[in-house]
Amino acid sequence: MSSNIEEITLVTGAERHGNASAQIDWILTDSRSLCFPEETLFFALKTKRNDGHKYIDDLYTRGVRNFVVSTLPENIARYADANFLLVADPLKALQKLAARRREQFDVPVIGITGSNGKTVVKEWLYQLLSPERIITRSPRSYNSQIGVPLSVWLMNEHTELGIFEAGISEMGEMESLTPIIRPTIGVLTNIGWAHQENFSSLQDKCMEKVQLFKDCDVIIYNGDNELISSCIAKSLFTAREIAWSMKDSERPLFIEKIQKDDTGTTIKYRYLGFFKEYRIPFIDDASIENSLNCLAVALYLMVSPELIAERMARLEPIAMRLEVKEGKNGCVLINDSYNSDFASLDIALDFMARRSEDKHRKRTLILSDILESGQTSKLLYRQVADLVHSRGVNRIIGVGKEISESASRFEIEKSFFRSTSELLESGILNGLRNEVVLIKGARAFHFDTITDLLELKVHETILEINLNALVDNLNHYRNKLKRQDTKMVCMVKASAYGAGSFEVAKTLEDQRVDYLAVAVADEGADLRKAGIQSSIIIMNPEVTAFHTMFDYKLEPEVYSFHLLEELIKAAEREGVTNFPIHVKIDTGMHRLGFAPEDMSRLVERLHRQSAVIPRSVFSHLAGSDDARFDAFTRRQIETFEAAAAELQAGFNHKILRHICNTAGIERYPGAQFDMVRLGIGLYGVDPFTNKMLHNVTTLKTTILQIRDVPAEETVGYSRKGILNRDSRIAAIPIGYADGLNRHLGNGHAYCLVNGQKAPYVGNICMDVCMIDVTDIDCKEGDKVIIFGDDLPVTVLSDILETIPYEVLTSVSNRVKRIYYQD
Ligand SMILES: *Cc1c(COP(=O)(O)O)cnc(C)c1O
């Protein structure tokens, strides 16, 4: 659904500069996601870290002609055929525009908020309600100040029901989301500790969330939750309430009985005097609660209990992940098992297009029919084809009747199949070589069979890396910076603390961090070859690798006169001038660095050459994570400041100063200077408390075999695993060669099997080890967590009397890394 530029000017209250006519279909807030320039309106948003105005010129060159800005470009005459809508705050303008779109629809809209479960409830409601209704919903978990307007903008003339989620992280944010969503049906999933930093209490956060329901006809929530009930009562809304309860039979929706068995849960309820039941194929409490919220909505929308039961039984887990996996024959697989709709296809194609290291590889899309879009299939697939062409896909493999009928619209290499099994039988998947393959299908098409076939299976032990958590941690520390313009170096040395340097670097680059740092030149060169363009510091530059550094623009740390002389010599030989270097000063760590007294000699030496130029000056704290060393740390900082001042005095250009590592950022905010260096915090460990932030890495494996072993027997090498009872022993395919420290064996530590602790029995072997599952309900093939969300890596490092850094970096290369983002 498009809007013309006059109308948008009016709605946003903008001052318009330029008078070209324009119809707007697409809204863009991230310049990298540009797809259809002519019909796009770009909002130049200013965030803490970035300013959209910087991208106007580039976007103009790529064909965009419509911009919402808070300052006009200086050389506006250069953009004669463009429209600039000048507003005080482009984000507010975006929100107003979305609110206006919402106003045009008199359809029921479900607004979902809460700490967890929003996306699952949204998707399940979609599964429960969609066949009869054309639904517009938030793509993935677009629920922020920017995500909500972008979601609501998707409403169009076909929309019969809207489902949108709203997430907030600060007071006052719901006030701006409420008029955009304007829900008629409000759902509060639950209130927990997520995003608590900016709220003084849970109560505050809850009160803020319920503001979404101001003008609802009905509010749905867990009536047994006292906090939620009291917040809703205090808000004095006049809406009808469906507060479901397991305790209070007076409530309109009373949950009489919840019965779990091996394969699912049966739930009996009473609504308006009727006794009914349904069943879901899940047994965890979160799923049960999510289903109850969905039940209440469906009942309110007068879906019959029989239909509800039928569809509840078929609910599917929500795989929110966009996974990157290694495929067979050199392929990279991007697996997006999220629902296949147009908006999420756009996001997935954008994700594929941005993997710049794969630029030279062929890009193949395997796509099923897009179901229930409400559009005619002719129009829909014309749009899909446009999208596919403009996102640089080289080949499409379509699966399904409808997409096959639109085959002629795709002007690239193509093949089409009526069904998934027809595709599998065709054998063409075996011919994929060195391609990037995006796999995206509606549930009914069971594309997991395709992923199974294409996936490279080497070893059943994997390290999963949650890229969203990484970004959350980055932002956690960014928020601790006292000044917005303080720069940040992210440490990706040692394969990003074991997480894998490319994907991590790519994610950080997307977040526009100022610098990446690796240990040696080869690590940096690998990142460059893979397409990373950010500035990179080499912490341990080898004299033999200067050439590589010049070639790939990798900026060395320089810590001694000897190294400096070698570097200057090499640079002069290659005709390199003004190459940036980072001067390290030893202020008490006594590892590497110039002595503070060396500064005048260093300045003098640097003046006598033009091969290199100091870009930054830094030092490293020896004990910033320990209060016992506070006096020492302060002395280090003072020494550093004086030495850095001496170096700076010798030069006219600004030399960046930095000394804080993760613990320093938090504990010595006064020492953040011009830049900080974030390491372990990025990977989820707070080095001061040894507590977890957002967990990034999960090491997991699966049970290979289970056997009953009588009490008098022993388990493993040297008969170390002595049993004191008849036991059930499981073997799992992970050993010390994978990085599972041998000292964890013999009952010193445990792993998790189905959420329960299973101690290691006997010596850990090279490739396998044994665990005691006598008290755990489990079977061969079940997942085993070595460390992760519920078993923090710090538990293992404590047992080993080491630091989490060591455990994280010990996971060996043969353990496959799998990356995902929500
Ligand atoms: C590894 C490293 C860091 C990061 O330290 P964390 O404790 O992981 O934050 C910072 N500076 C230097 C010089 C490092 O080598």
Coordinates of C-alpha atoms and ligand atoms in Angstrom, one line a residue, residues 491 493 497 539 557 584 591 618-620 660-663 677-681 687 805, ligand 1:
M491 CA 38.8 -7.9 20.9
K493 CA 41.7 -12.3 19.2
Y497 CA 37.5 -15.9 22.5
M539 CA 48.3 -6.9 19.2
E557 CA 50.7 -2.4 18.2
K584 CA 51.9 0.6 24.0
R591 CA 54.5 -7.7 29.8
F618 CA 47.5 2.7 25.2
S619 CA 48.4 0.6 28.2
H620 CA 46.9 -2.5 29.9
C660 CA 40.3 0.1 29.9
N661 CA 39.5 -3.5 29.3
T662 CA 36.1 -4.9 30.1
A663 CA 36.4 -4.7 33.9
R677 CA 38.9 -2.2 24.7
L678 CA 36.1 -4.7 25.2
G679 CA 36.9 -8.4 25.4
I680 CA 35.4 -10.9 27.7
G681 CA 32.2 -8.8 28.4
P687 CA 34.9 -10.2 34.8
Y805 CA 38.7 -17.0 29.2
Ligands
LIG1 C1 42.7 -9.2 25.6 C2 42.9 -7.8 25.9 C3 41.9 -6.9 26.3 C4 40.5 -7.4 26.6 O1 40.5 -7.8 27.9 P1 39.1 -8.4 28.6 O2 39.5 -8.6 30.0 O3 38.8 -9.6 27.9 O4 38.2 -7.3 28.4 C5 42.2 -5.6 26.3 N1 43.4 -5.1 26.0 C6 44.4 -5.9 25.7 C7 45.8 -5.4 25.4 C8 44.2 -7.3 25.6 O5 45.2 -8.1 25.2

